[in-house]
PDB file of C-alpha atoms in Angstrom:
ATOM      1  CA  MET A   1      15.700 208.595 206.094  1.00  0.00           C
ATOM      2  CA  PRO A   2      18.516 207.732 208.118  1.00  0.00           C
ATOM      3  CA  ASP A   3      21.745 206.924 207.140  1.00  0.00           C
ATOM      4  CA  THR A   4      22.439 205.423 209.474  1.00  0.00           C
ATOM      5  CA  LEU A   5      19.432 202.433 209.305  1.00  0.00           C
ATOM      6  CA  VAL A   6      21.599 200.277 206.683  1.00  0.00           C
ATOM      7  CA  PRO A   7      19.381 198.105 205.227  1.00  0.00           C
ATOM      8  CA  THR A   8      20.830 194.746 205.722  1.00  0.00           C
ATOM      9  CA  ILE A   9      21.036 190.886 203.490  1.00  0.00           C
ATOM     10  CA  ASP A  10      18.606 188.505 205.091  1.00  0.00           C
ATOM     11  CA  SER A  11      20.929 186.646 206.970  1.00  0.00           C
ATOM     12  CA  PRO A  12      18.752 187.345 210.098  1.00  0.00           C
ATOM     13  CA  GLU A  13      16.036 185.493 208.531  1.00  0.00           C
ATOM     14  CA  ARG A  14      18.136 182.005 207.662  1.00  0.00           C
ATOM     15  CA  THR A  15      19.539 182.521 211.310  1.00  0.00           C
ATOM     16  CA  ARG A  16      15.617 182.026 212.407  1.00  0.00           C
ATOM     17  CA  LYS A  17      15.105 179.219 210.607  1.00  0.00           C
ATOM     18  CA  LEU A  18      18.271 177.420 210.995  1.00  0.00           C
ATOM     19  CA  TYR A  19      16.806 178.511 214.778  1.00  0.00           C
ATOM     20  CA  GLU A  20      13.148 176.613 214.009  1.00  0.00           C
ATOM     21  CA  ARG A  21      14.831 173.732 212.427  1.00  0.00           C
ATOM     22  CA  LEU A  22      17.448 173.105 214.991  1.00  0.00           C
ATOM     23  CA  VAL A  23      15.241 173.183 217.678  1.00  0.00           C
ATOM     24  CA  SER A  24      12.729 170.485 215.661  1.00  0.00           C
ATOM     25  CA  ALA A  25      15.396 168.517 215.075  1.00  0.00           C
ATOM     26  CA  VAL A  26      16.769 167.806 218.832  1.00  0.00           C
ATOM     27  CA  ILE A  27      12.919 167.434 219.794  1.00  0.00           C
ATOM     28  CA  GLY A  28      12.081 165.347 216.692  1.00  0.00           C
ATOM     29  CA  VAL A  29      14.820 163.169 217.793  1.00  0.00           C
ATOM     30  CA  ALA A  30      14.112 162.949 221.116  1.00  0.00           C
ATOM     31  CA  VAL A  31      10.291 161.455 220.703  1.00  0.00           C
ATOM     32  CA  ILE A  32      11.696 159.038 217.631  1.00  0.00           C
ATOM     33  CA  ALA A  33      13.880 157.720 220.051  1.00  0.00           C
ATOM     34  CA  LEU A  34      10.850 157.885 222.943  1.00  0.00           C
ATOM     35  CA  LEU A  35       8.614 156.006 220.158  1.00  0.00           C
ATOM     36  CA  THR A  36      11.829 153.204 219.270  1.00  0.00           C
ATOM     37  CA  GLY A  37      12.538 153.016 222.478  1.00  0.00           C
ATOM     38  CA  LEU A  38       8.981 151.958 223.329  1.00  0.00           C
ATOM     39  CA  ALA A  39       9.083 149.127 220.087  1.00  0.00           C
ATOM     40  CA  VAL A  40      12.006 147.706 220.591  1.00  0.00           C
ATOM     41  CA  GLY A  41      11.394 146.907 224.643  1.00  0.00           C
ATOM     42  CA  GLN A  42      14.266 149.742 225.741  1.00  0.00           C
ATOM     43  CA  GLN A  43      11.454 152.071 227.202  1.00  0.00           C
ATOM     44  CA  LEU A  44      14.216 153.429 229.980  1.00  0.00           C
ATOM     45  CA  VAL A  45      16.690 154.205 227.423  1.00  0.00           C
ATOM     46  CA  GLY A  46      13.732 155.583 225.255  1.00  0.00           C
ATOM     47  CA  ALA A  47      12.610 157.646 228.085  1.00  0.00           C
ATOM     48  CA  ALA A  48      16.265 159.435 229.286  1.00  0.00           C
ATOM     49  CA  ILE A  49      16.797 160.198 225.713  1.00  0.00           C
ATOM     50  CA  TYR A  50      13.422 161.850 225.374  1.00  0.00           C
ATOM     51  CA  LEU A  51      13.916 163.805 228.833  1.00  0.00           C
ATOM     52  CA  VAL A  52      17.924 164.848 227.819  1.00  0.00           C
ATOM     53  CA  GLY A  53      16.515 165.872 224.601  1.00  0.00           C
ATOM     54  CA  VAL A  54      13.416 167.714 225.227  1.00  0.00           C
ATOM     55  CA  TRP A  55      15.293 169.599 227.854  1.00  0.00           C
ATOM     56  CA  VAL A  56      18.329 170.424 225.644  1.00  0.00           C
ATOM     57  CA  GLY A  57      15.429 171.697 223.003  1.00  0.00           C
ATOM     58  CA  VAL A  58      14.298 173.766 225.368  1.00  0.00           C
ATOM     59  CA  ALA A  59      17.126 175.354 226.620  1.00  0.00           C
ATOM     60  CA  LEU A  60      18.347 176.121 223.067  1.00  0.00           C
ATOM     61  CA  ALA A  61      14.600 177.364 222.274  1.00  0.00           C
ATOM     62  CA  VAL A  62      15.656 179.823 225.585  1.00  0.00           C
ATOM     63  CA  LEU A  63      18.756 180.604 225.170  1.00  0.00           C
ATOM     64  CA  ILE A  64      19.564 181.141 221.834  1.00  0.00           C
ATOM     65  CA  PRO A  65      17.041 184.033 221.312  1.00  0.00           C
ATOM     66  CA  THR A  66      18.504 184.948 224.561  1.00  0.00           C
ATOM     67  CA  PHE A  67      22.001 185.496 223.521  1.00  0.00           C
ATOM     68  CA  SER A  68      21.796 186.327 219.836  1.00  0.00           C
ATOM     69  CA  GLU A  69      21.495 189.284 217.720  1.00  0.00           C
ATOM     70  CA  VAL A  70      18.974 188.580 215.924  1.00  0.00           C
ATOM     71  CA  ARG A  71      15.471 189.020 216.687  1.00  0.00           C
ATOM     72  CA  PHE A  72      13.388 185.909 217.170  1.00  0.00           C
ATOM     73  CA  TYR A  73       9.898 187.033 218.440  1.00  0.00           C
ATOM     74  CA  ASP A  74       8.637 190.164 218.367  1.00  0.00           C
ATOM     75  CA  GLU A  75       5.246 192.077 218.634  1.00  0.00           C
ATOM     76  CA  ARG A  76       3.039 190.540 216.425  1.00  0.00           C
ATOM     77  CA  ASP A  77       4.422 186.521 217.770  1.00  0.00           C
ATOM     78  CA  ASP A  78       3.423 188.154 221.478  1.00  0.00           C
ATOM     79  CA  ALA A  79       0.012 188.555 219.750  1.00  0.00           C
ATOM     80  CA  ILE A  80      -0.640 185.711 217.817  1.00  0.00           C
ATOM     81  CA  TYR A  81       0.605 184.074 221.116  1.00  0.00           C
ATOM     82  CA  ARG A  82      -2.417 185.615 223.420  1.00  0.00           C
ATOM     83  CA  ARG A  83      -4.553 185.434 220.936  1.00  0.00           C
ATOM     84  CA  ALA A  84      -4.133 181.095 220.408  1.00  0.00           C
ATOM     85  CA  SER A  85      -3.689 180.785 224.275  1.00  0.00           C
ATOM     86  CA  GLY A  86      -6.851 182.528 224.885  1.00  0.00           C
ATOM     87  CA  THR A  87      -8.552 180.663 222.700  1.00  0.00           C
ATOM     88  CA  ALA A  88      -7.680 177.675 223.443  1.00  0.00           C
ATOM     89  CA  MET A  89      -8.483 178.636 227.042  1.00  0.00           C
ATOM     90  CA  GLY A  90     -11.840 179.866 225.671  1.00  0.00           C
ATOM     91  CA  ILE A  91     -12.423 176.470 224.454  1.00  0.00           C
ATOM     92  CA  ALA A  92     -11.187 174.844 227.760  1.00  0.00           C
ATOM     93  CA  PHE A  93     -13.881 176.864 229.657  1.00  0.00           C
ATOM     94  CA  VAL A  94     -16.561 176.399 227.402  1.00  0.00           C
ATOM     95  CA  VAL A  95     -16.070 172.579 227.286  1.00  0.00           C
ATOM     96  CA  GLY A  96     -15.477 172.358 231.130  1.00  0.00           C
ATOM     97  CA  LEU A  97     -18.307 174.252 232.038  1.00  0.00           C
ATOM     98  CA  SER A  98     -20.731 172.097 230.080  1.00  0.00           C
ATOM     99  CA  ILE A  99     -19.468 168.782 230.605  1.00  0.00           C
ATOM    100  CA  ILE A 100     -18.103 168.367 233.930  1.00  0.00           C
ATOM    101  CA  PRO A 101     -21.033 169.535 236.400  1.00  0.00           C
ATOM    102  CA  VAL A 102     -23.317 167.037 234.010  1.00  0.00           C
ATOM    103  CA  LEU A 103     -20.898 164.255 234.957  1.00  0.00           C
ATOM    104  CA  TYR A 104     -21.179 164.952 238.127  1.00  0.00           C
ATOM    105  CA  VAL A 105     -24.796 164.841 238.396  1.00  0.00           C
ATOM    106  CA  LEU A 106     -25.293 161.535 236.310  1.00  0.00           C
ATOM    107  CA  ASP A 107     -22.415 160.533 238.531  1.00  0.00           C
ATOM    108  CA  ALA A 108     -24.325 161.779 241.722  1.00  0.00           C
ATOM    109  CA  ALA A 109     -27.494 159.768 239.930  1.00  0.00           C
ATOM    110  CA  GLY A 110     -26.121 156.633 239.123  1.00  0.00           C
ATOM    111  CA  THR A 111     -26.939 157.056 235.661  1.00  0.00           C
ATOM    112  CA  MET A 112     -23.659 156.643 234.571  1.00  0.00           C
ATOM    113  CA  THR A 113     -19.578 156.557 236.935  1.00  0.00           C
ATOM    114  CA  ILE A 114     -17.077 158.520 236.285  1.00  0.00           C
ATOM    115  CA  THR A 115     -13.886 156.862 235.187  1.00  0.00           C
ATOM    116  CA  PRO A 116     -10.609 157.135 236.668  1.00  0.00           C
ATOM    117  CA  THR A 117      -9.616 158.578 232.878  1.00  0.00           C
ATOM    118  CA  MET A 118     -12.267 161.158 233.022  1.00  0.00           C
ATOM    119  CA  TRP A 119     -11.220 162.085 236.431  1.00  0.00           C
ATOM    120  CA  GLY A 120      -7.925 162.354 234.610  1.00  0.00           C
ATOM    121  CA  GLY A 121      -9.334 164.904 232.472  1.00  0.00           C
ATOM    122  CA  ILE A 122     -11.175 166.636 234.873  1.00  0.00           C
ATOM    123  CA  TYR A 123      -8.269 167.040 237.006  1.00  0.00           C
ATOM    124  CA  VAL A 124      -6.336 168.380 233.951  1.00  0.00           C
ATOM    125  CA  VAL A 125      -8.874 170.690 233.424  1.00  0.00           C
ATOM    126  CA  SER A 126      -9.151 171.827 236.775  1.00  0.00           C
ATOM    127  CA  ALA A 127      -5.604 171.624 237.312  1.00  0.00           C
ATOM    128  CA  LEU A 128      -4.963 174.200 234.202  1.00  0.00           C
ATOM    129  CA  TYR A 129      -7.430 176.568 235.499  1.00  0.00           C
ATOM    130  CA  LEU A 130      -5.898 176.823 238.994  1.00  0.00           C
ATOM    131  CA  CYS A 131      -2.865 177.311 236.875  1.00  0.00           C
ATOM    132  CA  TRP A 132      -4.156 179.888 234.695  1.00  0.00           C
ATOM    133  CA  GLY A 133      -5.761 181.983 237.186  1.00  0.00           C
ATOM    134  CA  VAL A 134      -2.723 182.048 239.407  1.00  0.00           C
ATOM    135  CA  CYS A 135      -0.949 183.393 236.578  1.00  0.00           C
ATOM    136  CA  TYR A 136      -3.516 186.092 235.852  1.00  0.00           C
ATOM    137  CA  THR A 137      -3.757 186.928 239.273  1.00  0.00           C
ATOM    138  CA  ALA A 138       0.395 187.292 239.190  1.00  0.00           C
ATOM    139  CA  ILE A 139       0.486 189.328 235.988  1.00  0.00           C
ATOM    140  CA  SER A 140      -2.360 191.618 236.644  1.00  0.00           C
ATOM    141  CA  ARG A 141      -0.578 193.177 239.940  1.00  0.00           C
ATOM    142  CA  ARG A 142       2.213 193.890 238.315  1.00  0.00           C
ATOM    143  CA  ARG A 143       0.559 195.757 235.377  1.00  0.00           C
TER     144      ARG A 143
ATOM    145  CA  MET B   1      -6.142 199.839 208.547  1.00  0.00           C
ATOM    146  CA  GLU B   2      -5.197 200.844 205.123  1.00  0.00           C
ATOM    147  CA  THR B   3      -1.206 201.757 204.790  1.00  0.00           C
ATOM    148  CA  THR B   4       0.966 203.585 202.463  1.00  0.00           C
ATOM    149  CA  LEU B   5       4.038 201.234 203.913  1.00  0.00           C
ATOM    150  CA  PRO B   6       4.248 199.402 200.819  1.00  0.00           C
ATOM    151  CA  GLU B   7       5.012 202.214 198.181  1.00  0.00           C
ATOM    152  CA  ARG B   8       7.316 204.261 200.454  1.00  0.00           C
ATOM    153  CA  ARG B   9       8.914 201.066 201.237  1.00  0.00           C
ATOM    154  CA  GLU B  10       9.481 200.364 197.831  1.00  0.00           C
ATOM    155  CA  ARG B  11       9.900 204.492 196.923  1.00  0.00           C
ATOM    156  CA  GLY B  12      12.842 203.930 199.391  1.00  0.00           C
ATOM    157  CA  GLY B  13      14.107 200.838 197.757  1.00  0.00           C
ATOM    158  CA  LEU B  14      13.917 198.028 200.667  1.00  0.00           C
ATOM    159  CA  SER B  15      12.573 195.007 200.559  1.00  0.00           C
ATOM    160  CA  GLN B  16      10.638 194.038 203.493  1.00  0.00           C
ATOM    161  CA  GLY B  17      13.235 192.635 205.294  1.00  0.00           C
ATOM    162  CA  ASP B  18      15.591 195.619 205.335  1.00  0.00           C
ATOM    163  CA  LEU B  19      12.505 197.262 207.096  1.00  0.00           C
ATOM    164  CA  ALA B  20      12.093 194.661 209.065  1.00  0.00           C
ATOM    165  CA  GLU B  21      15.300 194.968 210.334  1.00  0.00           C
ATOM    166  CA  ALA B  22      15.565 198.683 210.453  1.00  0.00           C
ATOM    167  CA  VAL B  23      12.545 198.862 212.793  1.00  0.00           C
ATOM    168  CA  GLY B  24      13.862 195.668 215.184  1.00  0.00           C
ATOM    169  CA  VAL B  25      10.727 193.108 213.761  1.00  0.00           C
ATOM    170  CA  THR B  26      10.581 190.252 211.895  1.00  0.00           C
ATOM    171  CA  ARG B  27      10.175 189.873 207.979  1.00  0.00           C
ATOM    172  CA  GLN B  28       6.853 188.485 208.276  1.00  0.00           C
ATOM    173  CA  THR B  29       5.777 191.287 211.023  1.00  0.00           C
ATOM    174  CA  ILE B  30       6.239 193.524 207.860  1.00  0.00           C
ATOM    175  CA  ASN B  31       4.481 191.719 205.166  1.00  0.00           C
ATOM    176  CA  ALA B  32       1.437 191.271 207.791  1.00  0.00           C
ATOM    177  CA  ILE B  33       1.248 195.205 208.516  1.00  0.00           C
ATOM    178  CA  GLU B  34       1.034 195.292 204.539  1.00  0.00           C
ATOM    179  CA  ARG B  35      -1.426 192.986 203.814  1.00  0.00           C
ATOM    180  CA  ASP B  36      -3.889 194.368 206.361  1.00  0.00           C
ATOM    181  CA  ARG B  37      -3.179 191.432 207.941  1.00  0.00           C
ATOM    182  CA  TYR B  38      -1.715 193.007 211.672  1.00  0.00           C
ATOM    183  CA  ASP B  39      -2.451 196.074 213.144  1.00  0.00           C
ATOM    184  CA  PRO B  40       1.519 197.626 214.911  1.00  0.00           C
ATOM    185  CA  SER B  41       1.556 198.477 218.074  1.00  0.00           C
ATOM    186  CA  LEU B  42       1.846 202.277 219.110  1.00  0.00           C
ATOM    187  CA  GLU B  43       5.472 201.740 219.871  1.00  0.00           C
ATOM    188  CA  LEU B  44       5.413 200.056 216.287  1.00  0.00           C
ATOM    189  CA  ALA B  45       4.367 202.413 214.386  1.00  0.00           C
ATOM    190  CA  PHE B  46       6.082 205.727 215.950  1.00  0.00           C
ATOM    191  CA  LYS B  47       9.004 203.356 214.455  1.00  0.00           C
ATOM    192  CA  LEU B  48       7.819 203.260 211.273  1.00  0.00           C
ATOM    193  CA  ALA B  49       6.828 207.206 211.007  1.00  0.00           C
ATOM    194  CA  ASP B  50      10.126 208.323 211.989  1.00  0.00           C
ATOM    195  CA  TYR B  51      11.960 205.933 210.015  1.00  0.00           C
ATOM    196  CA  PHE B  52      10.171 207.448 206.795  1.00  0.00           C
ATOM    197  CA  ASP B  53      10.389 210.468 208.562  1.00  0.00           C
ATOM    198  CA  CYS B  54       6.663 211.211 208.480  1.00  0.00           C
ATOM    199  CA  ARG B  55       3.486 211.434 210.572  1.00  0.00           C
ATOM    200  CA  ILE B  56       1.661 208.308 211.963  1.00  0.00           C
ATOM    201  CA  GLU B  57      -1.559 209.654 210.204  1.00  0.00           C
ATOM    202  CA  ASP B  58       0.546 209.772 206.814  1.00  0.00           C
ATOM    203  CA  LEU B  59       1.328 205.449 206.971  1.00  0.00           C
ATOM    204  CA  PHE B  60      -1.944 204.665 208.201  1.00  0.00           C
ATOM    205  CA  GLU B  61      -5.530 205.447 208.310  1.00  0.00           C
ATOM    206  CA  PRO B  62      -7.983 203.990 210.676  1.00  0.00           C
ATOM    207  CA  GLU B  63     -11.034 202.067 209.157  1.00  0.00           C
ATOM    208  CA  LEU B  64     -13.811 204.177 211.684  1.00  0.00           C
ATOM    209  CA  ASN B  65     -17.124 203.111 211.800  1.00  0.00           C
ATOM    210  CA  GLY B  66     -19.120 205.426 209.853  1.00  0.00           C
ATOM    211  CA  GLU B  67     -16.452 206.964 208.045  1.00  0.00           C
TER     212      GLU B  67
END
């Protein structure tokens, strides 16, 4: 065993937990502010605090791992992320492929009408796959 | 994939956190490898083998079909 690799105490573990709690707390406060604003009729204030809170939370989530010496993510986290993303996209694909054409046909036949909410869902799924396709193409060309 | 990682780590008096720090991953990853819930990348397998001064085959035994 190399002598230079000295075992360390578990402070990285504590740092990781502190990081997770900090980011969760900031985003949690933002969500509570949004809901509170909605409840007390101060939607604009709630939305403003929410936006600031989320951006601060995202900035912390990105900047802390960038500048910290502690490793926050590793290859297993990447593998989990890839698996979860693939599963989510697969589910969206199956659901979209099985439902959307049926909706179009039924709407065209006059059996039912696609409501604005349903159109919203169709657009979201379509935009998601368009975004995925662009990302996939860009990444696959670099590999 | 079967591994001798826990035995080698404990023989060296290391915690999972110690080994994780030494090879640059999180403690959860070492734990997952030892519990056969995660197969390490080739790079990590080389790091672990280098750390324990052994071959990768001494650390990991793949579960090949038909064997």
